[in-house]
Short mmCIF file of C-alpha atoms in Angstrom, two decimals:
data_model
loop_
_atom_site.label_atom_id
_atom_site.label_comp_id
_atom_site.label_asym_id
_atom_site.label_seq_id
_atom_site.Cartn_x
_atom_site.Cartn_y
_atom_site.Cartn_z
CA UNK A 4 -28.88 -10.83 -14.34
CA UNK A 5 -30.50 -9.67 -11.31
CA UNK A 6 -29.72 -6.10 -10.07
CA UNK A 7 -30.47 -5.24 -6.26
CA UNK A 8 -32.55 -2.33 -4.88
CA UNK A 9 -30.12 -0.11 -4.26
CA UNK A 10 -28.95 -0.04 -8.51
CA UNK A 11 -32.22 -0.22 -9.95
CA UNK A 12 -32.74 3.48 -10.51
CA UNK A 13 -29.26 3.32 -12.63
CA UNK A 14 -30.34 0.06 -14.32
CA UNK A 15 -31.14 2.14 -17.31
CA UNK A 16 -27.19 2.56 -18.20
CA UNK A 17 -26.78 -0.85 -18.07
CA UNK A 18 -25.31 -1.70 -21.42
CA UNK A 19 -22.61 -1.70 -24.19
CA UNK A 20 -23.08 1.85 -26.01
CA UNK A 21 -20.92 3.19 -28.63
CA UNK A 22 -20.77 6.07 -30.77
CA UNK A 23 -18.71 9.16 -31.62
CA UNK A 24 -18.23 12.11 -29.71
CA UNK A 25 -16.01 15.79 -30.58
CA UNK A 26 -13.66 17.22 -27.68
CA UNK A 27 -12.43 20.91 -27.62
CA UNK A 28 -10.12 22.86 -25.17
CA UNK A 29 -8.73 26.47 -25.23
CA UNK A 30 -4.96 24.65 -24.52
CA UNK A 31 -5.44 21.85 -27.58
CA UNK A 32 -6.51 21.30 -31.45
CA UNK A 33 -10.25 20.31 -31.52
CA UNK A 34 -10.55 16.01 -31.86
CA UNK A 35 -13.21 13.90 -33.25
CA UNK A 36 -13.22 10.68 -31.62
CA UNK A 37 -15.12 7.27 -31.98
CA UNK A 38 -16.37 5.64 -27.97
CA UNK A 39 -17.22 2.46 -26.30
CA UNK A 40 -18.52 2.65 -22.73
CA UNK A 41 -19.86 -0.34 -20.65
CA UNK A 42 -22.18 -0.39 -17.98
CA UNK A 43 -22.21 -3.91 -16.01
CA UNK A 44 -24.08 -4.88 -12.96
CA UNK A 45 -22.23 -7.54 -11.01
CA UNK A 46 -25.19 -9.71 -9.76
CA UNK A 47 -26.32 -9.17 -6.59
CA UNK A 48 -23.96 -5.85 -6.11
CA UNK A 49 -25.04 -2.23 -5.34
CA UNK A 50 -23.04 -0.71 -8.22
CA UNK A 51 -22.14 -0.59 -11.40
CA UNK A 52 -19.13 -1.03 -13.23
CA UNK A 53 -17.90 1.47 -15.67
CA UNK A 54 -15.16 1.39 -18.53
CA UNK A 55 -14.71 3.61 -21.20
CA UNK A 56 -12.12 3.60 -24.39
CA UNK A 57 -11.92 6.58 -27.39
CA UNK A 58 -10.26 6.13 -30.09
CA UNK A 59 -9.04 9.35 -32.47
CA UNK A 60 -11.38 9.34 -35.54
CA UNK A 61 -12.34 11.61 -38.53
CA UNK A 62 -9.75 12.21 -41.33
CA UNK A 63 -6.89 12.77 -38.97
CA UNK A 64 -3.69 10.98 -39.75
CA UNK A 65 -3.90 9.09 -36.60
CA UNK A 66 -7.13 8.19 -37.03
CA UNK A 67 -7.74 4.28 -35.28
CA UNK A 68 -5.04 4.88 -32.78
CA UNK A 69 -6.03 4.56 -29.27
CA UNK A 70 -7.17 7.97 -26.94
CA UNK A 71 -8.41 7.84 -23.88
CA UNK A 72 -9.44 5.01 -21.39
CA UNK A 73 -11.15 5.49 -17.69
CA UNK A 74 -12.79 3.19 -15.32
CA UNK A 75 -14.38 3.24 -12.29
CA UNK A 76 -18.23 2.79 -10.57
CA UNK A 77 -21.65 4.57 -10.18
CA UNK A 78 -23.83 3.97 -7.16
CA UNK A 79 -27.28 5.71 -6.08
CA UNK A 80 -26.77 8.24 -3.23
CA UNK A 81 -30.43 7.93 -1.97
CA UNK A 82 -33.45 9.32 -3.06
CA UNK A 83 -33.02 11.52 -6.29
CA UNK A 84 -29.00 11.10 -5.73
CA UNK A 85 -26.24 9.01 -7.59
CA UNK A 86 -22.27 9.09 -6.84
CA UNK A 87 -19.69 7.91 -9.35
CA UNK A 88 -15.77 7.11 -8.52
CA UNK A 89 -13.19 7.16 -11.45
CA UNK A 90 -9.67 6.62 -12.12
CA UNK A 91 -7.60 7.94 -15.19
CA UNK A 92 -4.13 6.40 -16.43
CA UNK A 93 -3.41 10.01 -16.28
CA UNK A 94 -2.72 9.71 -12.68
CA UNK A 95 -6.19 11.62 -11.84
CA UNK A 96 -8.76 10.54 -9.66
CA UNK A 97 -12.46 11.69 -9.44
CA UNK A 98 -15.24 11.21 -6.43
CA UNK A 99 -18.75 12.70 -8.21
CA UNK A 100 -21.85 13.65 -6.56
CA UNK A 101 -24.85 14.81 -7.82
CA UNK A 102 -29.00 14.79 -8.72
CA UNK A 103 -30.41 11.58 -10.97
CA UNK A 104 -33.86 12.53 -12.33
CA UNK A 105 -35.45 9.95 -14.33
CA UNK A 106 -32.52 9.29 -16.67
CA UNK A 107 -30.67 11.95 -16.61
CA UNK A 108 -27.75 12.58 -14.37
CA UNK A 109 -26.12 15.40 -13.40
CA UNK A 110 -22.43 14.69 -11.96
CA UNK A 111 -19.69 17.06 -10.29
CA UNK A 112 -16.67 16.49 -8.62
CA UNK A 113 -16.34 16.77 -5.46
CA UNK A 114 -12.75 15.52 -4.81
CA UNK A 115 -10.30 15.58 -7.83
CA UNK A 116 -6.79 13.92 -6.54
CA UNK A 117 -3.91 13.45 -8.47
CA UNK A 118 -0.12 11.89 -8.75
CA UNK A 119 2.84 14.36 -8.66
CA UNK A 120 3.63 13.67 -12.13
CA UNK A 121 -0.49 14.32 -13.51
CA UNK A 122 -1.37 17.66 -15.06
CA UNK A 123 -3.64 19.70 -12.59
CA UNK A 124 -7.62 19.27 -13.23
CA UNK A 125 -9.71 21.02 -10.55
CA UNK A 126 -13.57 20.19 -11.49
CA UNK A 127 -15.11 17.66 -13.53
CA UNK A 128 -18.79 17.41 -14.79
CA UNK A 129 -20.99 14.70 -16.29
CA UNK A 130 -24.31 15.53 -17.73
CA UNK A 131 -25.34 12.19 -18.73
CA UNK A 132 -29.01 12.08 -20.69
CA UNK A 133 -30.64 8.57 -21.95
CA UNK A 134 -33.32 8.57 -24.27
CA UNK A 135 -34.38 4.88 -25.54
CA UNK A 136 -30.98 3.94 -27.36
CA UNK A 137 -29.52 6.87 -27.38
CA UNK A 138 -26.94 8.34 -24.58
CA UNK A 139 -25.33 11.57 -24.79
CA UNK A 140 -23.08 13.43 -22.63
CA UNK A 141 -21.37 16.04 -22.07
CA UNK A 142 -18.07 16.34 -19.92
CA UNK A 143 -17.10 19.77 -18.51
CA UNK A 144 -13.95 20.49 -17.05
CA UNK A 145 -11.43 22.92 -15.45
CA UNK A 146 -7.89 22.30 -15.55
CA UNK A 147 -4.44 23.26 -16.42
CA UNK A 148 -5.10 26.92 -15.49
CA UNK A 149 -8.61 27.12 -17.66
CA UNK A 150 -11.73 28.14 -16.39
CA UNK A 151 -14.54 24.76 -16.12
CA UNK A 152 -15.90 24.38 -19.85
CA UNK A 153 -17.13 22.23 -22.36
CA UNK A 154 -14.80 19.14 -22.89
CA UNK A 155 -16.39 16.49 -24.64
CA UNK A 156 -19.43 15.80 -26.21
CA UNK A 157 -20.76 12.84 -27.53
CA UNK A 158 -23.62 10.32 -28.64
CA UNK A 159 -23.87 6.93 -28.00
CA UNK A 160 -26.18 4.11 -29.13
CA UNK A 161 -26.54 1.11 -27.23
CA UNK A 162 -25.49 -1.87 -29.05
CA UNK B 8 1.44 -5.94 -27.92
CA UNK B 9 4.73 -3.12 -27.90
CA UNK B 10 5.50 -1.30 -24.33
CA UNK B 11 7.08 2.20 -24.29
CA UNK B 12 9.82 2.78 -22.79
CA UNK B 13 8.03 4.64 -20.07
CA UNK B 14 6.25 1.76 -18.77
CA UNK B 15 8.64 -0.97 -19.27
CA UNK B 16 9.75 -0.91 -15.61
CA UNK B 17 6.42 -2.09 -14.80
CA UNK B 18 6.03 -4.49 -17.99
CA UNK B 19 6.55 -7.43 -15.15
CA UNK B 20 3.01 -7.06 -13.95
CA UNK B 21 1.48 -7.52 -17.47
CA UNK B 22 -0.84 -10.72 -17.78
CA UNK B 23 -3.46 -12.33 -15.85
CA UNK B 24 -3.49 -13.49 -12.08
CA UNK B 25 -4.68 -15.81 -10.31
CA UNK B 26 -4.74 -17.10 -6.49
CA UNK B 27 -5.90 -17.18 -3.51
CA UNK B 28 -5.54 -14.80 -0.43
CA UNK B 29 -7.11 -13.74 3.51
CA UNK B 30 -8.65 -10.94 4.86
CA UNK B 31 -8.29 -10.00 8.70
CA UNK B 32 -9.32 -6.54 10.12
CA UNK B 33 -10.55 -6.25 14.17
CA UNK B 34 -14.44 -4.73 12.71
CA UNK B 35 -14.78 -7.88 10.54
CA UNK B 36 -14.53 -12.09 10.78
CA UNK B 37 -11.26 -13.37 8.95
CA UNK B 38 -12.33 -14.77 5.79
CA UNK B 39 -10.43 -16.31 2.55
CA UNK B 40 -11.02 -15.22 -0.75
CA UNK B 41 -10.45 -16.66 -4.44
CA UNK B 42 -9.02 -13.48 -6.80
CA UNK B 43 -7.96 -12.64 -10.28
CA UNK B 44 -5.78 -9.50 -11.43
CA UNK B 45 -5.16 -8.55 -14.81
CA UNK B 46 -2.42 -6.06 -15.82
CA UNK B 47 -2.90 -5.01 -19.27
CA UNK B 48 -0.70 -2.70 -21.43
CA UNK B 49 -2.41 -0.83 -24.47
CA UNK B 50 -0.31 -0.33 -26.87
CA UNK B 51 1.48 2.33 -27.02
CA UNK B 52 0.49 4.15 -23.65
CA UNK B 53 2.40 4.85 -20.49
CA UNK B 54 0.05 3.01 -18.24
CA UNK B 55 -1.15 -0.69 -17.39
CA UNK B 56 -5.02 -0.67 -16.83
CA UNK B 57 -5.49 -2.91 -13.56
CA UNK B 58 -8.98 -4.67 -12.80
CA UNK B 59 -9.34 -7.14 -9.48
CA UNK B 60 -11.86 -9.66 -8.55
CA UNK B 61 -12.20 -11.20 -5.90
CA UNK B 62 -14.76 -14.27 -4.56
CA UNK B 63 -15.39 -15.90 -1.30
CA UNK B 64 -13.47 -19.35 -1.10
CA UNK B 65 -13.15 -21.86 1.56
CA UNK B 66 -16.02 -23.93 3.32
CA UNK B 67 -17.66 -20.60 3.97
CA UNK B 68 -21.89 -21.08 3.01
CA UNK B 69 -21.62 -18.35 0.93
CA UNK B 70 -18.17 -19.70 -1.36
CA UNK B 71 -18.48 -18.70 -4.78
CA UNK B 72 -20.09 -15.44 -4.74
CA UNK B 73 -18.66 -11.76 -5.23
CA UNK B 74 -16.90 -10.29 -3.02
CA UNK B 75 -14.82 -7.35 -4.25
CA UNK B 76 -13.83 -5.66 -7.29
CA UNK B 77 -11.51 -2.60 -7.87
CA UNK B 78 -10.20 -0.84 -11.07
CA UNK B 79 -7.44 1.31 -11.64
CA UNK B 80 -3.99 2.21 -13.54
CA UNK B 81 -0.64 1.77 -12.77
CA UNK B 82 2.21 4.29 -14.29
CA UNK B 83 6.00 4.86 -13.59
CA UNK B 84 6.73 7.93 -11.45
CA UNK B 85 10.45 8.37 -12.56
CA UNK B 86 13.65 6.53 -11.32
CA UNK B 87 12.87 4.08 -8.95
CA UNK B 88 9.26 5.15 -8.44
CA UNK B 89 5.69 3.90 -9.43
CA UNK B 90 2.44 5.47 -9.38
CA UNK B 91 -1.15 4.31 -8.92
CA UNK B 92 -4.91 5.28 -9.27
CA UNK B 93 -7.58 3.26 -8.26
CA UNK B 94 -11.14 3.27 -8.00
CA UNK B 95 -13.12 1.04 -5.66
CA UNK B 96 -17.26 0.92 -5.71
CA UNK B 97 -17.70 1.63 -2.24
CA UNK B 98 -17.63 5.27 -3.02
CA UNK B 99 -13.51 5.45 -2.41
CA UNK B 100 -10.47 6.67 -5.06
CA UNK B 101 -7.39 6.55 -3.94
CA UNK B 102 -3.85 7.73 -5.19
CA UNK B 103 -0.40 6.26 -4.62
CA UNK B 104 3.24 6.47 -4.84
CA UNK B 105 6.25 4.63 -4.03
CA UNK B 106 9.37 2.85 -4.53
CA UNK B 107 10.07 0.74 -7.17
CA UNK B 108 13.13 -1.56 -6.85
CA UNK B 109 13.07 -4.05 -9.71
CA UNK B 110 10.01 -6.91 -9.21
CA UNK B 111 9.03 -5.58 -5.80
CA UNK B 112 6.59 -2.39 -5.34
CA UNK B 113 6.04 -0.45 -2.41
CA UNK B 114 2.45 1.70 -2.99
CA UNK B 115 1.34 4.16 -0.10
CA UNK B 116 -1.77 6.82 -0.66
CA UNK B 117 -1.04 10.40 -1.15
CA UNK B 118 -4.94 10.74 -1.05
CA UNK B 119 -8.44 8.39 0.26
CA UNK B 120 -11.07 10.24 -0.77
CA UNK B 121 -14.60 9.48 -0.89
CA UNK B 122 -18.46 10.13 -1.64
CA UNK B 123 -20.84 10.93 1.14
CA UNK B 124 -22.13 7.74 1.79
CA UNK B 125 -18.85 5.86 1.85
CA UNK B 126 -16.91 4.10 4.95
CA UNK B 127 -13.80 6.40 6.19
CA UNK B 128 -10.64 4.70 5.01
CA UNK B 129 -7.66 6.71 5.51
CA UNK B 130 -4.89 4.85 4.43
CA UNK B 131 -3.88 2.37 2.08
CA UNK B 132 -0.74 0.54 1.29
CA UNK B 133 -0.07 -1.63 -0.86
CA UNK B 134 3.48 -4.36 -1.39
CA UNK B 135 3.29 -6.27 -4.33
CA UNK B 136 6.43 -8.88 -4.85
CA UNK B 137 6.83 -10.88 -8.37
CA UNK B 138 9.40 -13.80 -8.66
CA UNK B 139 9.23 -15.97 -11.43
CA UNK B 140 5.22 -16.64 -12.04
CA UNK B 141 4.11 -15.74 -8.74
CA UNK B 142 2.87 -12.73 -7.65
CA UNK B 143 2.25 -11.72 -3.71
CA UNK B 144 0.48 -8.88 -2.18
CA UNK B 145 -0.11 -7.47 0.77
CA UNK B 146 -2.81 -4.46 1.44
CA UNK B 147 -2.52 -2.95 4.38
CA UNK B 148 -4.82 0.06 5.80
CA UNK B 149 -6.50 2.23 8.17
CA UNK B 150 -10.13 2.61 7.89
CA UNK B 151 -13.50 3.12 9.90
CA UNK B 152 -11.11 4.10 13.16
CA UNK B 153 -8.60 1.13 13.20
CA UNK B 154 -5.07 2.17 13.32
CA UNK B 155 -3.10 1.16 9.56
CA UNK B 156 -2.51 -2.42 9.67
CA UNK B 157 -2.58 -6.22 7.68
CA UNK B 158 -6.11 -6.38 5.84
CA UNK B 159 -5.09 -8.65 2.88
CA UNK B 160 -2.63 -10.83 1.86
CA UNK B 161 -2.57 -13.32 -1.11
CA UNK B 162 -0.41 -15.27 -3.60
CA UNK B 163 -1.39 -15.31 -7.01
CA UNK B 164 0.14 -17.26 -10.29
CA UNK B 165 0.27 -15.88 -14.26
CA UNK B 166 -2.38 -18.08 -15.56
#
């Protein structure tokens, strides 16, 4: 697989990572939950494409049973600068901007959309640090009438 | 594989596509394109998870190779109605809703929006008809200063 110019200072995400990550929010019970995220670079394409799946784990009843799922794509920006679009089956959509040093990236929203039915979200945020095979993030948020705080956290290994 | 209730409307879609289409737009040449959709349904969510690929087909040099790819979810909206998010790697998310009348789906966007560095599109619309095991599209939109109008158009069978 070749990437082009324009990806190679994202190449380093390229991958299948998994690992487990914990999520907490003032409006719901505290979750521990087991990831997969993919990073593929269509040959020959300035971008990457990104899908995600959680599943609920720990000692919860429910454990196994499916949580979230997103997709979407990260591009560079230019020179120190990356830019990531998303889409959520919760009827949210998210256009990020934001600084890539090295490998780690630094994501905000600056456009959160939404369907009339979705739940309100007004700012994301993706800190997103790689370290040989390791990847952990954290996601920051503001929504449903709470201030922007720590969402998720989570460490990955690529596999 | 189980569908809730909430999505069932929309269980017509589930599967995998494929067909061939054309794109037209006054800034570009006309060109033809090979795609495949998928329309998948985890279990027990109130969403399909949508991917698209498209390649270039006909006696063009450069048949065969990439062309587009989008990712998204589609959920129902209530009676009658559908929703959609999608995000596309050229730096654009968009969200729709419309009118769903048994196998035929009318998608406009509430919101385009869009990183720094992407084209302007400003609208989107979307009419996808199923009968039997064929499934036809057309995209229409208004981007980079053309008024909304025909930009895709395809017919696709369940593989």
């Amino acid at each position: 697989m070749t990437t082009q110019p324009d990806i190679a200072p994202l190449s380093y995400l390229i991958g299948r990572w998994s690992g487990d990550g914990i999520g907490i929010y003032p409006t719901i019970d505290d979750f521990a939950y087991s990831e997969e995220v993919t990073f593929v670079a269509p040959p020959g394409k300035p971008f990457l494409k990104y899908t995600q799946m959680t599943w609920r784990a720990g000692d919860h009843p429910d454990a196994g049973t499916a949580l979230h799922t997103e997709s979407g794509f990260f591009r560079v920006g230019g020179a120190g600068r990356a830019e990531a679009t998303m889409a959520q089956p919760t009827g949210i959509v998210e256009v990020y901007e934001g600084a890539l040093d090295g490998q780690s990236l630094r994501l905000e929203t600056t456009t959160v959309a939404r369907t009339s039915t979705a739940k309100e979200v007004v700012s994301v945020e993706r800190r997103i640090d790689v370290e040989g095979d390791a990847l952990t993030y954290e996601m920051w948020m503001g929504a449903v009438g709470q201030p922007h705080q720590l969402h998720l956290k989570a460490l990955l290994h690529r596999e």
